Short mmCIF file of C-alpha atoms and ligand atoms in Angstrom, two decimals:
data_model
loop_
_atom_site.label_atom_id
_atom_site.label_comp_id
_atom_site.label_asym_id
_atom_site.label_seq_id
_atom_site.Cartn_x
_atom_site.Cartn_y
_atom_site.Cartn_z
CA MET K 1 11.72 -0.68 -30.02
CA PRO K 2 13.52 -0.53 -26.68
CA ASN K 3 15.81 2.45 -26.39
CA PRO K 4 19.50 1.44 -25.90
CA ALA K 5 19.84 4.11 -23.21
CA GLY K 6 17.19 2.20 -21.28
CA PRO K 7 13.61 2.91 -20.29
CA ARG K 8 12.53 6.22 -18.78
CA ILE K 9 10.77 5.51 -15.49
CA ALA K 10 9.13 8.13 -13.32
CA ILE K 11 9.35 7.77 -9.53
CA LEU K 12 6.90 9.52 -7.22
CA GLY K 13 4.84 8.90 -4.13
CA LEU K 14 3.27 9.93 -0.86
CA HIS K 15 3.42 8.16 2.51
CA LEU K 16 1.09 8.84 5.38
CA GLU K 17 -0.74 6.41 7.63
CA ALA K 18 -3.51 8.71 8.79
CA ASN K 19 -5.30 8.30 12.09
CA ALA K 20 -8.61 10.18 11.93
CA PHE K 21 -8.47 10.80 15.70
CA ALA K 22 -4.98 12.38 15.79
CA PRO K 23 -4.05 16.04 15.22
CA MET K 24 -3.63 17.19 11.59
CA THR K 25 -0.44 16.27 9.74
CA THR K 26 0.98 19.50 8.35
CA ALA K 27 3.30 20.39 5.47
CA ALA K 28 6.00 20.91 8.10
CA ASP K 29 5.53 17.32 9.34
CA PHE K 30 6.26 16.05 5.81
CA ARG K 31 9.20 18.38 5.32
CA GLU K 32 10.66 17.40 8.68
CA ARG K 33 10.47 13.67 7.99
CA SER K 34 10.88 13.08 4.25
CA PHE K 35 10.41 15.45 1.34
CA LEU K 36 12.63 14.89 -1.68
CA ALA K 37 12.23 16.19 -5.22
CA GLY K 38 14.09 15.59 -8.48
CA ASP K 39 17.73 14.50 -8.28
CA ALA K 40 17.69 14.55 -4.47
CA ILE K 41 15.55 11.40 -4.68
CA MET K 42 18.26 9.55 -6.60
CA LYS K 43 21.07 10.90 -4.46
CA ASN K 44 19.34 9.73 -1.30
CA ALA K 45 18.39 6.36 -2.83
CA ARG K 46 21.99 5.62 -3.76
CA SER K 47 23.48 6.86 -0.45
CA ALA K 48 24.90 4.56 2.22
CA ALA K 49 22.17 5.28 4.80
CA PRO K 50 19.12 6.69 3.00
CA ILE K 51 16.23 8.35 4.75
CA TRP K 52 12.80 6.68 4.72
CA PRO K 53 10.86 5.46 2.74
CA MET K 54 13.09 2.47 1.98
CA GLU K 55 11.12 1.47 -1.13
CA VAL K 56 12.93 4.02 -3.27
CA PRO K 57 16.46 2.72 -2.55
CA GLY K 58 15.10 -0.79 -3.12
CA PHE K 59 13.54 0.15 -6.45
CA VAL K 60 16.58 2.06 -7.67
CA ALA K 61 18.98 -0.75 -6.72
CA ALA K 62 16.84 -3.31 -8.55
CA MET K 63 16.63 -1.13 -11.67
CA ASP K 64 20.39 -0.49 -11.56
CA ARG K 65 20.98 -4.25 -11.45
CA MET K 66 18.78 -4.83 -14.51
CA GLY K 67 20.81 -2.64 -16.86
CA PRO K 68 20.70 0.89 -18.19
CA TRP K 69 17.64 2.98 -17.38
CA ARG K 70 16.80 6.64 -17.14
CA PRO K 71 15.10 7.58 -13.91
CA VAL K 72 12.70 10.52 -13.92
CA PRO K 73 12.57 11.30 -10.19
CA ILE K 74 9.65 13.62 -9.42
CA LEU K 75 8.56 13.91 -5.78
CA VAL K 76 8.56 11.53 -2.81
CA ALA K 77 7.13 12.82 0.45
CA GLY K 78 6.21 11.10 3.69
CA ALA K 79 5.35 11.97 7.29
CA GLU K 80 5.33 10.00 10.52
CA PRO K 81 1.87 8.46 10.98
CA GLY K 82 -0.42 11.16 12.32
CA GLY K 83 -3.76 12.83 11.82
CA PRO K 84 -5.39 13.67 8.46
CA ALA K 85 -3.02 15.46 6.09
CA ASP K 86 -3.52 19.14 5.40
CA HIS K 87 -5.67 18.90 2.26
CA ARG K 88 -4.03 21.91 0.61
CA PHE K 89 -0.55 20.46 1.01
CA ILE K 90 -1.57 17.17 -0.65
CA GLN K 91 -3.30 19.05 -3.46
CA ASP K 92 -0.10 21.05 -4.01
CA CYS K 93 1.93 17.82 -4.15
CA LEU K 94 -0.49 16.28 -6.67
CA LYS K 95 -0.40 19.41 -8.82
CA ARG K 96 3.37 19.41 -8.76
CA MET K 97 3.52 15.71 -9.67
CA HIS K 98 1.00 16.18 -12.48
CA GLY K 99 2.98 19.07 -13.93
CA ALA K 100 6.22 17.07 -13.81
CA LEU K 101 4.60 14.01 -15.45
CA LYS K 102 3.21 16.16 -18.26
CA ALA K 103 6.56 17.89 -18.74
CA ALA K 104 8.54 14.65 -18.65
CA GLY K 105 7.96 13.71 -22.29
CA LYS K 106 7.65 10.06 -23.24
CA LEU K 107 7.77 7.75 -20.25
CA ASP K 108 8.09 3.97 -20.43
CA ALA K 109 6.74 3.25 -16.92
CA VAL K 110 5.86 4.81 -13.58
CA TYR K 111 6.68 3.58 -10.07
CA ILE K 112 4.47 4.86 -7.25
CA THR K 113 5.78 4.46 -3.70
CA ASN K 114 2.84 4.87 -1.36
CA HIS K 115 1.59 3.92 2.09
CA GLY K 116 -2.07 3.73 1.08
CA ALA K 117 -3.87 4.66 4.31
CA MET K 118 -3.86 8.41 3.93
CA ILE K 119 -6.82 10.68 4.46
CA THR K 120 -6.75 14.44 4.22
CA THR K 121 -8.79 16.98 6.14
CA GLU K 122 -11.29 16.80 3.25
CA ASP K 123 -10.69 13.62 1.26
CA PRO K 124 -11.06 9.98 2.43
CA ASP K 125 -9.10 8.63 -0.58
CA PRO K 126 -6.20 10.91 -1.58
CA ASP K 127 -4.11 7.85 -2.48
CA GLY K 128 -6.80 6.97 -5.04
CA GLU K 129 -6.63 10.52 -6.32
CA LEU K 130 -2.86 10.19 -6.70
CA TYR K 131 -3.12 6.96 -8.69
CA ALA K 132 -5.95 8.24 -10.90
CA MET K 133 -4.03 11.46 -11.55
CA VAL K 134 -0.95 9.48 -12.66
CA ARG K 135 -3.03 7.27 -14.94
CA ALA K 136 -4.80 10.25 -16.49
CA ALA K 137 -1.49 12.07 -17.01
CA ILE K 138 0.33 9.24 -18.80
CA GLY K 139 -2.51 7.42 -20.58
CA THR K 140 -3.53 3.79 -20.54
CA GLU K 141 -0.56 2.28 -22.39
CA VAL K 142 2.24 3.10 -19.94
CA PRO K 143 2.55 0.50 -17.14
CA ILE K 144 2.29 1.60 -13.52
CA ALA K 145 3.44 -0.41 -10.50
CA ALA K 146 2.62 0.76 -7.00
CA THR K 147 3.90 -0.55 -3.69
CA VAL K 148 1.91 -0.08 -0.50
CA ASP K 149 2.22 -0.74 3.21
CA LEU K 150 0.41 -3.77 4.58
CA HIS K 151 -1.82 -1.34 6.52
CA CYS K 152 -3.07 0.19 3.25
CA ASN K 153 -6.82 0.71 2.85
CA PRO K 154 -7.08 0.25 -0.92
CA SER K 155 -9.93 1.75 -2.93
CA ARG K 156 -11.32 0.39 -6.19
CA ARG K 157 -9.91 3.53 -7.82
CA MET K 158 -6.38 2.65 -6.63
CA VAL K 159 -6.59 -0.94 -7.84
CA ASP K 160 -8.08 0.00 -11.21
CA SER K 161 -5.59 2.81 -11.92
CA VAL K 162 -2.44 0.69 -11.80
CA ASP K 163 -1.26 -2.49 -13.53
CA VAL K 164 0.02 -4.09 -10.37
CA LEU K 165 -0.36 -3.14 -6.72
CA ILE K 166 2.18 -4.81 -4.45
CA GLY K 167 1.81 -4.84 -0.65
CA TYR K 168 4.37 -5.73 2.00
CA ILE K 169 4.23 -9.32 3.17
CA THR K 170 5.94 -8.75 6.53
CA ASN K 171 4.71 -7.20 9.76
CA PRO K 172 6.95 -5.92 11.37
CA HIS K 173 7.74 -4.40 7.99
CA VAL K 174 11.18 -5.51 6.86
CA ASP K 175 10.56 -6.15 3.15
CA MET K 176 10.14 -2.63 1.74
CA ARG K 177 13.23 -2.93 -0.47
CA GLU K 178 12.22 -6.41 -1.67
CA ARG K 179 8.68 -5.35 -2.60
CA ALA K 180 10.02 -2.32 -4.47
CA ALA K 181 12.44 -4.63 -6.31
CA GLU K 182 9.43 -6.78 -7.16
CA ALA K 183 7.76 -3.68 -8.62
CA ALA K 184 10.87 -3.04 -10.74
CA HIS K 185 10.77 -6.58 -12.10
CA ALA K 186 7.02 -6.35 -12.76
CA LEU K 187 7.54 -3.11 -14.69
CA LYS K 188 10.26 -4.76 -16.75
CA GLU K 189 7.88 -7.57 -17.68
CA MET K 190 5.12 -5.15 -18.55
CA MET K 191 7.43 -2.95 -20.61
CA GLY K 192 8.18 -6.17 -22.49
CA GLY K 193 4.50 -6.53 -23.33
CA VAL K 194 3.01 -8.57 -20.48
CA LYS K 195 -0.53 -7.48 -19.60
CA THR K 196 -2.14 -8.09 -16.23
CA SER K 197 -5.59 -8.77 -14.84
CA THR K 198 -6.44 -8.13 -11.22
CA ALA K 199 -9.01 -9.47 -8.75
CA PHE K 200 -9.89 -7.40 -5.69
CA ILE K 201 -11.97 -8.56 -2.71
CA LYS K 202 -12.66 -6.54 0.43
CA LEU K 203 -14.06 -8.20 3.54
CA PRO K 204 -15.99 -6.67 6.44
CA ILE K 205 -13.07 -7.42 8.78
CA VAL K 206 -11.41 -4.35 10.32
CA ALA K 207 -8.54 -6.17 11.95
CA PRO K 208 -7.02 -4.62 15.10
CA THR K 209 -3.33 -3.89 14.50
CA VAL K 210 -2.09 -6.48 17.00
CA THR K 211 -3.87 -9.27 15.09
CA GLN K 212 -1.95 -8.53 11.89
CA LEU K 213 1.39 -10.13 12.63
CA THR K 214 2.96 -12.24 9.89
CA ALA K 215 5.01 -14.63 12.05
CA ALA K 216 1.93 -16.44 13.38
CA GLY K 217 -1.82 -16.00 13.68
CA PRO K 218 -4.81 -15.60 11.34
CA TYR K 219 -3.22 -12.93 9.18
CA ALA K 220 0.06 -14.83 8.84
CA GLU K 221 -1.93 -17.78 7.49
CA LEU K 222 -3.47 -15.61 4.76
CA ILE K 223 -0.09 -14.23 3.70
CA ALA K 224 1.40 -17.73 3.70
CA LEU K 225 -1.42 -19.13 1.58
CA GLY K 226 -1.01 -16.33 -0.96
CA GLN K 227 2.75 -16.84 -1.21
CA LYS K 228 2.30 -20.60 -1.54
CA ARG K 229 0.01 -20.06 -4.52
CA LEU K 230 2.48 -17.94 -6.53
CA ALA K 231 2.75 -19.61 -9.93
CA PRO K 232 3.76 -18.74 -13.49
CA GLU K 233 0.37 -17.16 -14.16
CA ILE K 234 0.21 -15.32 -10.81
CA MET K 235 2.39 -12.19 -10.72
CA ASN K 236 1.59 -11.00 -7.20
CA VAL K 237 -0.61 -11.80 -4.22
CA THR K 238 -1.27 -8.98 -1.80
CA VAL K 239 -3.27 -9.31 1.42
CA LEU K 240 -3.74 -5.97 3.18
CA GLY K 241 -4.75 -5.93 6.84
CA GLY K 242 -5.65 -2.24 6.64
CA PHE K 243 -5.54 0.56 9.19
CA ALA K 244 -8.72 0.87 11.23
CA PHE K 245 -8.03 4.37 12.57
CA SER K 246 -8.23 5.95 9.10
CA ASP K 247 -11.99 5.49 9.56
CA THR K 248 -12.96 5.42 5.88
CA PRO K 249 -15.61 3.57 3.84
CA LYS K 250 -12.71 1.72 2.14
CA ASN K 251 -11.52 0.06 5.37
CA GLY K 252 -11.54 -3.72 5.51
CA LEU K 253 -9.16 -6.61 4.98
CA SER K 254 -8.36 -6.66 1.27
CA ILE K 255 -7.07 -9.29 -1.13
CA ILE K 256 -5.57 -8.22 -4.43
CA VAL K 257 -4.31 -10.85 -6.84
CA THR K 258 -2.59 -9.84 -10.08
CA ALA K 259 -2.27 -12.44 -12.80
CA ARG K 260 -0.33 -12.37 -16.05
CA GLY K 261 -2.54 -12.23 -19.12
CA ALA K 262 -6.06 -11.05 -19.86
CA ASN K 263 -7.89 -14.08 -18.47
CA PRO K 264 -9.57 -12.95 -15.22
CA THR K 265 -10.15 -16.47 -13.88
CA PRO K 266 -6.81 -17.38 -12.20
CA ALA K 267 -6.70 -14.13 -10.19
CA ARG K 268 -10.34 -14.41 -9.18
CA LYS K 269 -10.07 -18.01 -8.14
CA LEU K 270 -7.10 -17.37 -5.89
CA ALA K 271 -8.49 -14.13 -4.41
CA ARG K 272 -11.66 -16.01 -3.51
CA GLU K 273 -9.73 -18.88 -1.92
CA ILE K 274 -7.81 -16.47 0.35
CA ALA K 275 -10.95 -14.45 1.16
CA GLU K 276 -12.81 -17.59 2.17
CA LEU K 277 -10.00 -18.56 4.56
CA ALA K 278 -10.05 -15.04 6.05
CA TRP K 279 -13.80 -15.21 6.56
CA ALA K 280 -13.62 -18.68 8.11
CA ASN K 281 -11.05 -17.32 10.61
CA ARG K 282 -12.78 -13.99 11.26
CA GLN K 283 -13.32 -14.54 14.99
CA ARG K 284 -9.57 -14.71 15.49
CA PHE K 285 -9.17 -11.02 14.55
CA ARG K 286 -9.71 -9.86 18.12
CA ALA K 287 -7.16 -8.11 20.33
CA LYS K 288 -6.12 -9.90 23.53
CA LEU K 289 -4.22 -7.51 25.79
CA THR K 290 -2.83 -7.61 29.34
CA ALA K 291 -4.50 -5.29 31.86
CA LEU K 292 -2.30 -2.48 33.18
CA ASP K 293 -2.41 -3.75 36.79
CA ASP K 294 -1.35 -7.23 35.71
CA ALA K 295 1.49 -5.82 33.60
CA VAL K 296 2.76 -3.80 36.57
CA LYS K 297 2.67 -6.90 38.78
CA MET K 298 4.73 -8.80 36.20
CA ALA K 299 7.24 -5.94 35.92
CA LYS K 300 7.54 -5.75 39.70
CA GLN K 301 8.17 -9.49 39.90
CA THR K 302 10.84 -9.63 37.17
CA GLY K 303 12.44 -6.41 38.42
CA GLY K 304 12.77 -7.79 41.92
CA ASP K 305 13.93 -11.33 41.26
CA PRO K 306 16.49 -12.40 38.61
CA LYS K 307 15.07 -15.91 38.48
CA TYR K 308 12.20 -14.56 36.38
CA PRO K 309 12.99 -13.89 32.72
CA ALA K 310 13.18 -10.27 31.58
CA LEU K 311 10.07 -9.05 29.74
CA ILE K 312 9.26 -6.47 27.09
CA PHE K 313 6.05 -4.48 27.55
CA ALA K 314 4.47 -2.85 24.50
CA ASP K 315 2.43 0.28 25.09
CA VAL K 316 0.45 -0.56 21.95
CA ALA K 317 -2.11 2.20 22.42
CA ASP K 318 0.46 5.00 22.22
CA ASN K 319 2.38 4.04 19.11
CA PRO K 320 3.79 7.03 17.21
CA GLY K 321 3.92 4.65 14.24
CA GLY K 322 0.11 4.67 14.20
CA GLY K 323 -0.46 8.33 14.99
CA GLY K 324 0.04 8.19 18.76
CA GLY K 325 1.79 11.05 20.51
CA GLY K 326 4.37 8.85 22.24
CA ASN K 327 3.56 10.77 25.39
CA THR K 328 0.87 9.00 27.42
CA THR K 329 1.83 8.43 31.05
CA TRP K 330 -0.44 5.65 32.34
CA LEU K 331 2.20 2.95 32.13
CA LEU K 332 5.09 5.17 33.23
CA LYS K 333 3.19 6.45 36.26
CA ALA K 334 1.99 2.98 37.29
CA LEU K 335 5.50 1.50 37.06
CA HIS K 336 6.95 4.43 38.97
CA ASP K 337 4.28 4.28 41.68
CA ALA K 338 5.03 0.57 42.09
CA MET K 339 8.78 1.37 42.40
CA VAL K 340 9.65 -1.13 39.67
CA GLN K 341 13.39 -1.75 39.31
CA GLY K 342 15.66 -2.47 36.33
CA MET K 343 13.28 -1.02 33.75
CA LEU K 344 14.10 0.79 30.51
CA PHE K 345 11.31 2.94 29.06
CA GLY K 346 11.34 4.39 25.54
CA VAL K 347 10.72 6.55 23.85
CA PHE K 348 8.78 9.30 25.50
CA ILE K 349 8.27 12.24 23.14
CA ASP K 350 8.56 15.55 24.94
CA ALA K 351 10.63 18.20 23.15
CA ALA K 352 10.58 20.63 26.10
CA LEU K 353 11.76 18.00 28.57
CA ALA K 354 14.54 16.85 26.21
CA ARG K 355 15.63 20.47 25.79
CA GLN K 356 15.61 21.00 29.54
CA ALA K 357 17.80 17.94 30.08
CA HIS K 358 20.30 19.20 27.52
CA LYS K 359 20.39 22.57 29.23
CA LEU K 360 20.93 21.03 32.69
CA GLY K 361 23.60 18.60 31.51
CA ILE K 362 24.79 15.15 32.51
CA ASP K 363 24.32 14.15 36.14
CA ALA K 364 21.96 17.03 36.85
CA ARG K 365 19.15 16.13 39.27
CA PHE K 366 15.83 17.87 38.79
CA ASP K 367 12.09 17.64 39.20
CA ALA K 368 11.09 16.39 35.75
CA THR K 369 7.61 17.19 34.47
CA PHE K 370 6.47 15.02 31.57
CA ASN K 371 3.99 16.84 29.30
CA GLY K 372 4.84 20.03 31.19
CA ALA K 373 4.19 22.04 28.01
CA GLY K 374 0.51 21.05 27.97
CA GLU K 375 -1.91 18.20 28.53
CA THR K 376 -4.28 16.48 26.10
CA ASP K 377 -6.98 13.83 26.65
CA TYR K 378 -4.29 11.19 26.44
CA ALA K 379 -1.07 12.99 27.40
CA LYS K 380 -1.42 13.69 31.12
CA ARG K 381 1.17 15.46 33.22
CA PHE K 382 3.49 13.32 35.34
CA ARG K 383 6.22 14.49 37.76
CA ALA K 384 9.21 12.57 39.09
CA GLN K 385 12.65 13.19 40.51
CA ALA K 386 15.12 12.55 37.70
CA ARG K 387 18.85 12.46 36.99
CA VAL K 388 20.21 13.08 33.49
CA THR K 389 22.42 10.11 32.60
CA ALA K 390 23.03 10.66 28.87
CA LEU K 391 22.40 13.14 26.07
CA HIS K 392 22.32 12.65 22.29
CA ASP K 393 21.47 14.66 19.17
CA GLY K 394 19.01 11.93 18.12
CA ARG K 395 20.53 11.27 14.69
CA PHE K 396 21.67 7.71 14.04
CA VAL K 397 21.61 4.83 11.59
CA GLY K 398 19.12 2.06 12.38
CA ARG K 399 20.60 -1.25 13.47
CA ARG K 400 17.74 -3.77 13.33
CA GLY K 401 14.19 -4.23 12.01
CA ILE K 402 12.29 -1.54 10.18
CA PHE K 403 14.98 1.12 10.65
CA LYS K 404 17.93 -1.09 9.69
CA GLY K 405 20.43 0.73 7.48
CA GLY K 406 18.39 3.93 7.32
CA THR K 407 19.05 7.33 8.82
CA VAL K 408 16.79 8.07 11.81
CA GLU K 409 16.25 11.57 13.18
CA PHE K 410 14.45 11.93 16.44
CA GLY K 411 15.93 15.17 17.58
CA PRO K 412 17.65 16.08 20.84
CA SER K 413 17.21 13.21 23.26
CA ALA K 414 18.14 12.30 26.81
CA ALA K 415 18.17 9.39 29.23
CA LEU K 416 16.57 10.21 32.58
CA ASP K 417 16.98 7.94 35.59
CA LEU K 418 13.81 8.07 37.70
CA GLY K 419 15.21 5.61 40.26
CA GLY K 420 14.69 2.10 38.91
CA ILE K 421 13.29 3.29 35.57
CA SER K 422 15.47 4.82 32.86
CA VAL K 423 13.40 6.82 30.39
CA VAL K 424 14.58 7.85 26.94
CA VAL K 425 13.03 11.22 26.09
CA GLY K 426 13.05 12.36 22.45
CA THR K 427 11.90 15.30 20.39
CA GLN K 428 10.41 14.05 17.09
CA ARG K 429 7.74 11.36 17.12
CA GLN K 430 9.27 7.98 16.30
CA GLN K 431 8.33 4.52 17.47
CA CYS K 432 10.85 2.61 19.54
CA ALA K 433 11.35 -0.24 17.09
CA ASP K 434 15.13 -0.55 17.22
CA PRO K 435 17.42 -1.21 20.22
CA VAL K 436 19.58 1.74 19.14
CA PHE K 437 17.07 4.14 20.67
CA PHE K 438 18.38 2.86 24.04
CA GLU K 439 21.90 1.91 23.03
CA ARG K 440 22.77 5.37 21.69
CA LEU K 441 22.11 6.65 25.20
CA GLY K 442 24.33 4.05 26.82
CA LEU K 443 21.49 1.88 28.14
CA ASP K 444 22.16 -1.86 28.16
CA ILE K 445 19.09 -3.86 27.14
CA GLY K 446 20.83 -7.15 27.93
CA LYS K 447 21.11 -6.12 31.57
CA ALA K 448 17.60 -4.70 31.95
CA ARG K 449 14.94 -6.67 33.83
CA GLY K 450 12.25 -5.16 31.68
CA VAL K 451 11.78 -2.83 28.73
CA VAL K 452 8.77 -0.71 27.81
CA VAL K 453 8.41 0.32 24.17
CA LYS K 454 5.87 2.72 22.75
CA SER K 455 5.34 0.62 19.64
CA ARG K 456 2.53 -1.59 18.40
CA GLY K 457 4.49 -4.38 16.75
CA HIS K 458 7.51 -3.18 14.79
CA PHE K 459 9.62 -3.45 17.95
CA ARG K 460 9.41 -7.22 17.54
CA ALA K 461 11.85 -7.14 14.59
CA GLY K 462 14.28 -4.96 16.56
CA PHE K 463 14.18 -6.54 20.02
CA ASP K 464 13.79 -10.21 19.08
CA GLU K 465 17.48 -10.76 19.81
CA PHE K 466 16.67 -10.03 23.48
CA PHE K 467 13.07 -11.22 23.86
CA THR K 468 11.36 -14.30 22.44
CA PRO K 469 7.67 -13.81 21.47
CA ASP K 470 6.47 -15.40 24.74
CA ARG K 471 8.17 -12.58 26.66
CA VAL K 472 6.23 -9.87 24.83
CA ILE K 473 3.41 -8.33 26.90
CA GLU K 474 0.92 -6.12 25.03
CA VAL K 475 -0.49 -3.76 27.65
CA ASP K 476 -4.00 -2.32 27.63
CA CYS K 477 -3.84 1.44 28.31
CA PRO K 478 -5.89 4.27 26.82
CA GLY K 479 -4.46 5.87 23.69
CA LEU K 480 -4.94 6.98 20.11
CA THR K 481 -3.82 3.61 18.76
CA SER K 482 -5.57 1.25 21.18
CA PRO K 483 -6.40 -2.06 19.48
CA VAL K 484 -9.67 -2.07 21.44
CA LEU K 485 -11.64 -0.60 18.55
CA SER K 486 -14.94 -0.35 20.44
CA ARG K 487 -13.46 2.64 22.32
CA PHE K 488 -13.38 4.82 19.18
CA PRO K 489 -16.26 6.91 17.78
CA PHE K 490 -15.86 5.63 14.21
CA LYS K 491 -18.02 7.50 11.71
CA ARG K 492 -17.14 6.18 8.27
CA LEU K 493 -16.00 2.57 8.76
CA PRO K 494 -18.15 0.06 6.89
CA ARG K 495 -20.59 -1.48 9.38
CA PRO K 496 -21.38 -4.10 10.39
CA SER K 497 -17.79 -5.39 10.45
CA ILE K 498 -15.74 -7.83 12.54
CA PRO K 499 -14.70 -7.44 15.37
CA LEU K 500 -16.92 -4.43 16.15
CA ASP K 501 -20.16 -6.16 15.17
CA ASP K 502 -21.22 -9.76 15.49
CA ASP K 503 -23.77 -9.55 12.67
CA ALA K 504 -21.33 -8.84 9.82
CA VAL K 505 -22.06 -10.89 6.71
CA TRP K 506 -20.08 -11.62 3.56
CA ALA K 507 -20.49 -13.64 0.38
CA PRO K 508 -17.88 -14.12 -2.35
CA PRO K 509 -18.36 -11.52 -5.14
CA PHE K 510 -17.30 -14.02 -7.84
ZN1 ZN R 1 2.26 -0.57 8.30
#
């Protein structure tokens, strides 16, 4: 009998896209970015400009629209993509979630909001541990829906522990709220008695990030096929490109089809059809980048002559949204050495430099040292004469793309004019995926001859009002998120796999 006060639905989740080659993601990194428990989850979800992750506001809004319900908000935590999570912190979160689920009394459903490409310092599948823990805590009769990022590396344990696993269908990711609403509707169906059966296929294709766009290309064709095949018996089609840098045995392009009813055939048939298309197109999952020297030549040309169209250059190998530091200097130094004009560059993460600019004040001229606080293999020191042109506290509401409508915190920030190149310097790692990162500092993208963004692909949904796809230049520099996978000492990736190995083989499992 449905309760007139509405179903009791627990909400919990963890978000971390973990890059095995980046420095450890600490408890402080989670607390700094997103760590909400109990009622704070609901308050944030129903606020005008919620903090990330956007799935929770999407889920709550969809549930609110469907009638009375009783949320049981437990814990939602997420950090900016970074290195493996501190294992102890994740264990503490899981323990806390388990305790809350056990103490919650009778639940009607559970919603898990999750990225799905986390590793900890000890565990290659903590997301699987989360899902299995939830299932064990609530038993087999209570439906669970999980939403994951399209860069999720799903394990068999994840797929088997939930009734439906729903991945984003957009990259750049702009459908978090919609997918969470889909989870709400799926839970409603399942609370009404609908059972599901799921087919899961993983291919030996570890797709470089830049080959996973959903506007066009091999991955877009897989997503489109899956969406075209939605039918009354098919509840959800999820095609996950995965995140190579997690370096786990569960890496690989994954297809998960969830069908209504106990008959396994419809889900299997469709999963196989999509997998066969992916395999037929496997050679297209290779990164094609522009060499640094060529990119500088292009920037010099557009900067010096208005008859050439303005360009946007993506420093794809130093994407904070994939675990990069946002502080490599290859591109900045090369553009500066070439005396490129009319260029905006953002965002460079250097807390000490941002602090120094704030201390010096607007119009101050100084000898700026990027990465002055210390060098790493990727973050080399770079010096240039600079003038402070703007200062900001780094808190704003996103305007376009993945940050749209959400509160963004990137700490004290400054615009530095290096003579031809205006650099936005920030404090907390964030990828430059929204024009507001420049606009808040008074920089006019419409007037720039070129823009550099430290972002792999999400910038496309923010800057497409200025730059058509043919004006996007993906530059090949060293970095923790380089799409040139052969440069990384992978240890746990399944091998052989495309594009690292030519001898990868695959046959349909059913
Ligand atoms: Zn993603």
